[in-house]
């Protein structure tokens, strides 16, 4: 009498996100960190502060505190939703950043500067949260991705005042934000394309695993 061997269920590990899914939000996060410190310079008052007639306190509140508060508000949303809906969170975040950068590029006064910095902070906070959430759930290369992202983030924070001051002194602080808008737009395209690729890959039908059952002896 033939007895069918018992089936053994081998638990499959939960699949983490592919590493290339980090590129879109990671690029946006680096741009956000660059924008955080680009309004300052190491050798005195920035051109933005002089042209908009801002005091040191006004620049601190409108330029730095507003940015950090907005980023702190948006960061939990990126952390909580970023692993499951990375594109749905990243694309609106980059749109906020793009709108904020353009507002600052054409601002006539400190009022629009405050609005632009808040939008920049919201976008940057969400993008940083998504990046951290995706790196956390990577199955391989998690340490390398975290170290690379953190290192590039520190570089972005450090070089922003230097590059921003150089371009502002040579041309105008508005050109700094127009160039930043170009990079933000590129990040938006990258995030959208990667999201489409990920959605297409998720909808692709998977081939069922063949199950070979031995035939009973005749």
PDB file of C-alpha atoms in Angstrom:
ATOM      1  CA  UNK A   1       0.000   0.000   0.000  1.00  0.00           C
ATOM      2  CA  UNK A   2       1.365   3.344  -1.060  1.00  0.00           C
ATOM      3  CA  UNK A   3       1.485   6.075   1.570  1.00  0.00           C
ATOM      4  CA  UNK A   4       1.870   9.677   0.482  1.00  0.00           C
ATOM      5  CA  UNK A   5       4.809  11.218   2.333  1.00  0.00           C
ATOM      6  CA  UNK A   6       3.850  14.075   4.614  1.00  0.00           C
ATOM      7  CA  UNK A   7       4.345  17.520   3.170  1.00  0.00           C
ATOM      8  CA  UNK A   8       6.945  19.643   4.907  1.00  0.00           C
ATOM      9  CA  UNK A   9       6.191  23.313   5.114  1.00  0.00           C
ATOM     10  CA  UNK A  10       9.368  25.343   5.075  1.00  0.00           C
ATOM     11  CA  UNK A  11       8.705  28.884   6.212  1.00  0.00           C
ATOM     12  CA  UNK A  12       9.855  31.436   3.674  1.00  0.00           C
ATOM     13  CA  UNK A  13      11.645  34.500   5.016  1.00  0.00           C
ATOM     14  CA  UNK A  14       9.837  37.767   4.492  1.00  0.00           C
ATOM     15  CA  UNK A  15      11.234  39.493   1.433  1.00  0.00           C
ATOM     16  CA  UNK A  16      12.762  42.875   2.127  1.00  0.00           C
ATOM     17  CA  UNK A  17      12.716  45.801  -0.295  1.00  0.00           C
ATOM     18  CA  UNK A  18      15.257  45.761  -3.140  1.00  0.00           C
ATOM     19  CA  UNK A  19      18.280  47.979  -2.541  1.00  0.00           C
ATOM     20  CA  UNK A  20      17.572  50.178  -5.578  1.00  0.00           C
ATOM     21  CA  UNK A  21      14.310  51.316  -3.984  1.00  0.00           C
ATOM     22  CA  UNK A  22      16.411  53.418  -1.587  1.00  0.00           C
ATOM     23  CA  UNK A  23      17.859  55.571  -4.408  1.00  0.00           C
ATOM     24  CA  UNK A  24      14.862  57.890  -4.845  1.00  0.00           C
ATOM     25  CA  UNK A  25      14.184  58.820  -1.206  1.00  0.00           C
ATOM     26  CA  UNK A  26      17.908  58.674  -0.429  1.00  0.00           C
ATOM     27  CA  UNK A  27      18.667  61.289  -3.074  1.00  0.00           C
ATOM     28  CA  UNK A  28      15.829  63.475  -1.796  1.00  0.00           C
ATOM     29  CA  UNK A  29      17.097  63.108   1.782  1.00  0.00           C
ATOM     30  CA  UNK A  30      20.604  64.226   0.775  1.00  0.00           C
ATOM     31  CA  UNK A  31      19.200  67.268  -1.010  1.00  0.00           C
ATOM     32  CA  UNK A  32      17.120  68.027   2.075  1.00  0.00           C
ATOM     33  CA  UNK A  33      20.210  67.923   4.294  1.00  0.00           C
ATOM     34  CA  UNK A  34      22.025  70.199   1.844  1.00  0.00           C
ATOM     35  CA  UNK A  35      19.151  72.685   1.978  1.00  0.00           C
ATOM     36  CA  UNK A  36      19.227  72.646   5.776  1.00  0.00           C
ATOM     37  CA  UNK A  37      22.598  74.394   6.045  1.00  0.00           C
ATOM     38  CA  UNK A  38      22.878  76.172   2.694  1.00  0.00           C
ATOM     39  CA  UNK A  39      21.348  79.375   4.125  1.00  0.00           C
ATOM     40  CA  UNK A  40      24.393  79.865   6.382  1.00  0.00           C
ATOM     41  CA  UNK A  41      28.038  80.583   5.762  1.00  0.00           C
ATOM     42  CA  UNK A  42      31.108  80.241   7.934  1.00  0.00           C
ATOM     43  CA  UNK A  43      32.570  83.702   7.406  1.00  0.00           C
ATOM     44  CA  UNK A  44      29.676  86.015   8.266  1.00  0.00           C
ATOM     45  CA  UNK A  45      26.209  86.982   7.114  1.00  0.00           C
ATOM     46  CA  UNK A  46      24.827  85.151   4.080  1.00  0.00           C
ATOM     47  CA  UNK A  47      23.781  86.968   0.922  1.00  0.00           C
ATOM     48  CA  UNK A  48      20.217  85.751   1.486  1.00  0.00           C
ATOM     49  CA  UNK A  49      20.172  87.374   4.914  1.00  0.00           C
ATOM     50  CA  UNK A  50      21.505  90.660   3.542  1.00  0.00           C
ATOM     51  CA  UNK A  51      19.230  90.808   0.483  1.00  0.00           C
ATOM     52  CA  UNK A  52      16.081  89.993   2.489  1.00  0.00           C
ATOM     53  CA  UNK A  53      17.072  92.334   5.352  1.00  0.00           C
ATOM     54  CA  UNK A  54      16.853  89.605   7.985  1.00  0.00           C
ATOM     55  CA  UNK A  55      18.255  89.858  11.464  1.00  0.00           C
ATOM     56  CA  UNK A  56      20.187  86.962  12.941  1.00  0.00           C
ATOM     57  CA  UNK A  57      17.176  86.015  15.051  1.00  0.00           C
ATOM     58  CA  UNK A  58      14.807  86.152  12.081  1.00  0.00           C
ATOM     59  CA  UNK A  59      17.129  83.972  10.013  1.00  0.00           C
ATOM     60  CA  UNK A  60      17.418  81.519  12.887  1.00  0.00           C
ATOM     61  CA  UNK A  61      13.653  81.233  13.333  1.00  0.00           C
ATOM     62  CA  UNK A  62      12.604  81.324   9.674  1.00  0.00           C
ATOM     63  CA  UNK A  63      15.552  79.507   8.228  1.00  0.00           C
ATOM     64  CA  UNK A  64      16.570  76.881  10.766  1.00  0.00           C
ATOM     65  CA  UNK A  65      13.941  76.382  13.485  1.00  0.00           C
ATOM     66  CA  UNK A  66      11.018  76.268  11.041  1.00  0.00           C
ATOM     67  CA  UNK A  67      12.881  73.742   8.893  1.00  0.00           C
ATOM     68  CA  UNK A  68      13.753  71.464  11.812  1.00  0.00           C
ATOM     69  CA  UNK A  69      10.256  71.584  13.327  1.00  0.00           C
ATOM     70  CA  UNK A  70       8.645  70.739   9.987  1.00  0.00           C
ATOM     71  CA  UNK A  71      11.128  67.906   9.428  1.00  0.00           C
ATOM     72  CA  UNK A  72      10.442  66.508  12.909  1.00  0.00           C
ATOM     73  CA  UNK A  73       6.699  66.513  12.148  1.00  0.00           C
ATOM     74  CA  UNK A  74       7.071  64.676   8.823  1.00  0.00           C
ATOM     75  CA  UNK A  75       9.775  62.216   9.922  1.00  0.00           C
ATOM     76  CA  UNK A  76       7.417  59.767  11.753  1.00  0.00           C
ATOM     77  CA  UNK A  77       5.189  59.509   8.680  1.00  0.00           C
ATOM     78  CA  UNK A  78       8.174  58.471   6.599  1.00  0.00           C
ATOM     79  CA  UNK A  79       9.319  55.961   9.197  1.00  0.00           C
ATOM     80  CA  UNK A  80       5.882  54.384   9.633  1.00  0.00           C
ATOM     81  CA  UNK A  81       4.762  54.315   5.999  1.00  0.00           C
ATOM     82  CA  UNK A  82       8.036  54.344   4.112  1.00  0.00           C
ATOM     83  CA  UNK A  83       8.673  50.594   4.037  1.00  0.00           C
ATOM     84  CA  UNK A  84       5.191  49.748   2.704  1.00  0.00           C
ATOM     85  CA  UNK A  85       4.478  52.781   0.542  1.00  0.00           C
ATOM     86  CA  UNK A  86       7.870  54.291  -0.328  1.00  0.00           C
ATOM     87  CA  UNK A  87       6.840  55.910  -3.606  1.00  0.00           C
ATOM     88  CA  UNK A  88       3.509  57.190  -2.279  1.00  0.00           C
ATOM     89  CA  UNK A  89       5.353  59.012   0.503  1.00  0.00           C
ATOM     90  CA  UNK A  90       8.494  60.037  -1.376  1.00  0.00           C
ATOM     91  CA  UNK A  91       6.891  61.650  -4.437  1.00  0.00           C
ATOM     92  CA  UNK A  92       4.662  64.076  -2.457  1.00  0.00           C
ATOM     93  CA  UNK A  93       7.612  64.821  -0.158  1.00  0.00           C
ATOM     94  CA  UNK A  94       9.785  65.787  -3.128  1.00  0.00           C
ATOM     95  CA  UNK A  95       6.939  67.902  -4.524  1.00  0.00           C
ATOM     96  CA  UNK A  96       6.858  69.804  -1.223  1.00  0.00           C
ATOM     97  CA  UNK A  97      10.602  70.318  -1.465  1.00  0.00           C
ATOM     98  CA  UNK A  98      10.370  71.531  -5.062  1.00  0.00           C
ATOM     99  CA  UNK A  99       7.626  74.022  -4.242  1.00  0.00           C
ATOM    100  CA  UNK A 100       9.544  75.275  -1.206  1.00  0.00           C
ATOM    101  CA  UNK A 101      12.772  75.740  -3.152  1.00  0.00           C
ATOM    102  CA  UNK A 102      11.010  77.692  -5.898  1.00  0.00           C
ATOM    103  CA  UNK A 103       9.282  79.908  -3.319  1.00  0.00           C
ATOM    104  CA  UNK A 104      12.636  80.775  -1.765  1.00  0.00           C
ATOM    105  CA  UNK A 105      14.228  81.365  -5.169  1.00  0.00           C
ATOM    106  CA  UNK A 106      11.651  84.063  -5.967  1.00  0.00           C
ATOM    107  CA  UNK A 107      10.802  85.307  -2.481  1.00  0.00           C
ATOM    108  CA  UNK A 108      10.667  89.098  -2.073  1.00  0.00           C
ATOM    109  CA  UNK A 109      10.682  88.980   1.728  1.00  0.00           C
ATOM    110  CA  UNK A 110      11.097  86.845   4.816  1.00  0.00           C
ATOM    111  CA  UNK A 111       7.449  85.756   4.875  1.00  0.00           C
ATOM    112  CA  UNK A 112       7.727  83.509   1.829  1.00  0.00           C
ATOM    113  CA  UNK A 113      11.117  82.372   3.082  1.00  0.00           C
ATOM    114  CA  UNK A 114       9.385  80.943   6.154  1.00  0.00           C
ATOM    115  CA  UNK A 115       6.777  79.147   4.024  1.00  0.00           C
ATOM    116  CA  UNK A 116       9.434  77.776   1.701  1.00  0.00           C
ATOM    117  CA  UNK A 117      11.564  76.513   4.569  1.00  0.00           C
ATOM    118  CA  UNK A 118       8.575  74.785   6.158  1.00  0.00           C
ATOM    119  CA  UNK A 119       7.819  73.010   2.872  1.00  0.00           C
ATOM    120  CA  UNK A 120      11.482  72.056   2.517  1.00  0.00           C
ATOM    121  CA  UNK A 121      11.491  70.674   6.045  1.00  0.00           C
ATOM    122  CA  UNK A 122       8.332  68.629   5.535  1.00  0.00           C
ATOM    123  CA  UNK A 123       9.709  67.084   2.369  1.00  0.00           C
ATOM    124  CA  UNK A 124      13.147  66.424   3.809  1.00  0.00           C
ATOM    125  CA  UNK A 125      11.776  64.874   7.005  1.00  0.00           C
ATOM    126  CA  UNK A 126       9.513  62.495   5.107  1.00  0.00           C
ATOM    127  CA  UNK A 127      12.294  61.531   2.678  1.00  0.00           C
ATOM    128  CA  UNK A 128      14.733  60.855   5.515  1.00  0.00           C
ATOM    129  CA  UNK A 129      12.108  58.725   7.256  1.00  0.00           C
ATOM    130  CA  UNK A 130      11.436  56.673   4.117  1.00  0.00           C
ATOM    131  CA  UNK A 131      15.168  56.176   3.563  1.00  0.00           C
ATOM    132  CA  UNK A 132      15.679  54.975   7.129  1.00  0.00           C
ATOM    133  CA  UNK A 133      12.662  52.656   6.934  1.00  0.00           C
ATOM    134  CA  UNK A 134      13.828  51.054   3.683  1.00  0.00           C
ATOM    135  CA  UNK A 135      17.400  50.585   4.907  1.00  0.00           C
ATOM    136  CA  UNK A 136      16.092  49.012   8.099  1.00  0.00           C
ATOM    137  CA  UNK A 137      14.233  46.321   6.142  1.00  0.00           C
ATOM    138  CA  UNK A 138      16.971  45.515   3.634  1.00  0.00           C
ATOM    139  CA  UNK A 139      17.846  41.830   3.725  1.00  0.00           C
ATOM    140  CA  UNK A 140      21.451  42.319   2.602  1.00  0.00           C
ATOM    141  CA  UNK A 141      23.836  45.249   2.645  1.00  0.00           C
ATOM    142  CA  UNK A 142      22.010  47.068   5.425  1.00  0.00           C
ATOM    143  CA  UNK A 143      25.179  48.222   7.157  1.00  0.00           C
ATOM    144  CA  UNK A 144      26.815  49.394   3.942  1.00  0.00           C
ATOM    145  CA  UNK A 145      23.702  51.325   2.887  1.00  0.00           C
ATOM    146  CA  UNK A 146      23.363  52.967   6.311  1.00  0.00           C
ATOM    147  CA  UNK A 147      27.035  53.946   6.449  1.00  0.00           C
ATOM    148  CA  UNK A 148      27.048  55.290   2.891  1.00  0.00           C
ATOM    149  CA  UNK A 149      23.890  57.312   3.417  1.00  0.00           C
ATOM    150  CA  UNK A 150      25.092  58.731   6.731  1.00  0.00           C
ATOM    151  CA  UNK A 151      28.487  59.634   5.261  1.00  0.00           C
ATOM    152  CA  UNK A 152      26.984  61.403   2.259  1.00  0.00           C
ATOM    153  CA  UNK A 153      24.565  63.193   4.583  1.00  0.00           C
ATOM    154  CA  UNK A 154      27.424  64.603   6.650  1.00  0.00           C
ATOM    155  CA  UNK A 155      29.201  65.713   3.463  1.00  0.00           C
ATOM    156  CA  UNK A 156      26.026  67.435   2.230  1.00  0.00           C
ATOM    157  CA  UNK A 157      25.632  69.292   5.527  1.00  0.00           C
ATOM    158  CA  UNK A 158      29.277  70.385   5.503  1.00  0.00           C
ATOM    159  CA  UNK A 159      29.680  71.552   1.906  1.00  0.00           C
ATOM    160  CA  UNK A 160      26.335  73.355   1.611  1.00  0.00           C
ATOM    161  CA  UNK A 161      27.502  76.631   3.254  1.00  0.00           C
ATOM    162  CA  UNK A 162      30.667  76.620   1.130  1.00  0.00           C
ATOM    163  CA  UNK A 163      28.968  76.002  -2.210  1.00  0.00           C
ATOM    164  CA  UNK A 164      26.013  78.218  -1.330  1.00  0.00           C
ATOM    165  CA  UNK A 165      28.292  81.070  -0.311  1.00  0.00           C
ATOM    166  CA  UNK A 166      30.430  80.739  -3.443  1.00  0.00           C
ATOM    167  CA  UNK A 167      27.464  80.803  -5.842  1.00  0.00           C
ATOM    168  CA  UNK A 168      25.712  83.561  -3.890  1.00  0.00           C
ATOM    169  CA  UNK A 169      28.789  85.784  -3.883  1.00  0.00           C
ATOM    170  CA  UNK A 170      29.422  85.246  -7.585  1.00  0.00           C
ATOM    171  CA  UNK A 171      25.834  85.471  -8.821  1.00  0.00           C
ATOM    172  CA  UNK A 172      22.872  85.507  -6.410  1.00  0.00           C
ATOM    173  CA  UNK A 173      21.400  83.427  -3.616  1.00  0.00           C
ATOM    174  CA  UNK A 174      18.428  82.859  -5.919  1.00  0.00           C
ATOM    175  CA  UNK A 175      20.613  80.921  -8.331  1.00  0.00           C
ATOM    176  CA  UNK A 176      21.504  78.550  -5.483  1.00  0.00           C
ATOM    177  CA  UNK A 177      17.848  77.608  -5.095  1.00  0.00           C
ATOM    178  CA  UNK A 178      17.211  77.428  -8.816  1.00  0.00           C
ATOM    179  CA  UNK A 179      20.065  74.923  -9.102  1.00  0.00           C
ATOM    180  CA  UNK A 180      18.671  73.083  -6.079  1.00  0.00           C
ATOM    181  CA  UNK A 181      15.258  73.021  -7.783  1.00  0.00           C
ATOM    182  CA  UNK A 182      16.869  71.284 -10.755  1.00  0.00           C
ATOM    183  CA  UNK A 183      18.334  68.592  -8.509  1.00  0.00           C
ATOM    184  CA  UNK A 184      15.022  68.194  -6.678  1.00  0.00           C
ATOM    185  CA  UNK A 185      13.256  67.759 -10.016  1.00  0.00           C
ATOM    186  CA  UNK A 186      15.756  65.069 -11.001  1.00  0.00           C
ATOM    187  CA  UNK A 187      15.108  63.315  -7.675  1.00  0.00           C
ATOM    188  CA  UNK A 188      11.367  63.480  -8.403  1.00  0.00           C
ATOM    189  CA  UNK A 189      11.834  61.808 -11.786  1.00  0.00           C
ATOM    190  CA  UNK A 190      14.117  59.146 -10.309  1.00  0.00           C
ATOM    191  CA  UNK A 191      11.664  58.359  -7.497  1.00  0.00           C
ATOM    192  CA  UNK A 192       8.721  58.198  -9.914  1.00  0.00           C
ATOM    193  CA  UNK A 193      10.521  55.913 -12.378  1.00  0.00           C
ATOM    194  CA  UNK A 194      11.740  53.598  -9.618  1.00  0.00           C
ATOM    195  CA  UNK A 195       8.213  53.505  -8.188  1.00  0.00           C
ATOM    196  CA  UNK A 196       6.794  52.510 -11.582  1.00  0.00           C
ATOM    197  CA  UNK A 197       9.420  49.792 -11.957  1.00  0.00           C
ATOM    198  CA  UNK A 198       8.676  48.473  -8.467  1.00  0.00           C
ATOM    199  CA  UNK A 199       4.924  48.491  -9.146  1.00  0.00           C
ATOM    200  CA  UNK A 200       5.415  46.637 -12.430  1.00  0.00           C
ATOM    201  CA  UNK A 201       7.617  44.054 -10.761  1.00  0.00           C
ATOM    202  CA  UNK A 202       5.052  43.543  -7.991  1.00  0.00           C
ATOM    203  CA  UNK A 203       2.240  42.954 -10.505  1.00  0.00           C
ATOM    204  CA  UNK A 204       4.272  40.512 -12.573  1.00  0.00           C
ATOM    205  CA  UNK A 205       2.779  37.012 -12.182  1.00  0.00           C
ATOM    206  CA  UNK A 206       5.002  34.621 -10.290  1.00  0.00           C
ATOM    207  CA  UNK A 207       5.571  31.121 -11.584  1.00  0.00           C
ATOM    208  CA  UNK A 208       4.215  28.469  -9.234  1.00  0.00           C
ATOM    209  CA  UNK A 209       6.753  26.082  -7.809  1.00  0.00           C
ATOM    210  CA  UNK A 210       6.398  22.626  -9.324  1.00  0.00           C
ATOM    211  CA  UNK A 211       5.365  19.948  -6.910  1.00  0.00           C
ATOM    212  CA  UNK A 212       6.674  16.550  -7.812  1.00  0.00           C
ATOM    213  CA  UNK A 213       4.622  13.791  -6.272  1.00  0.00           C
ATOM    214  CA  UNK A 214       5.908  10.260  -6.780  1.00  0.00           C
ATOM    215  CA  UNK A 215       3.578   7.987  -8.606  1.00  0.00           C
ATOM    216  CA  UNK A 216       2.325   4.924  -6.719  1.00  0.00           C
ATOM    217  CA  UNK A 217       3.652   1.613  -7.952  1.00  0.00           C
ATOM    218  CA  UNK A 218       1.333  -0.180 -10.382  1.00  0.00           C
TER     219      UNK A 218
END
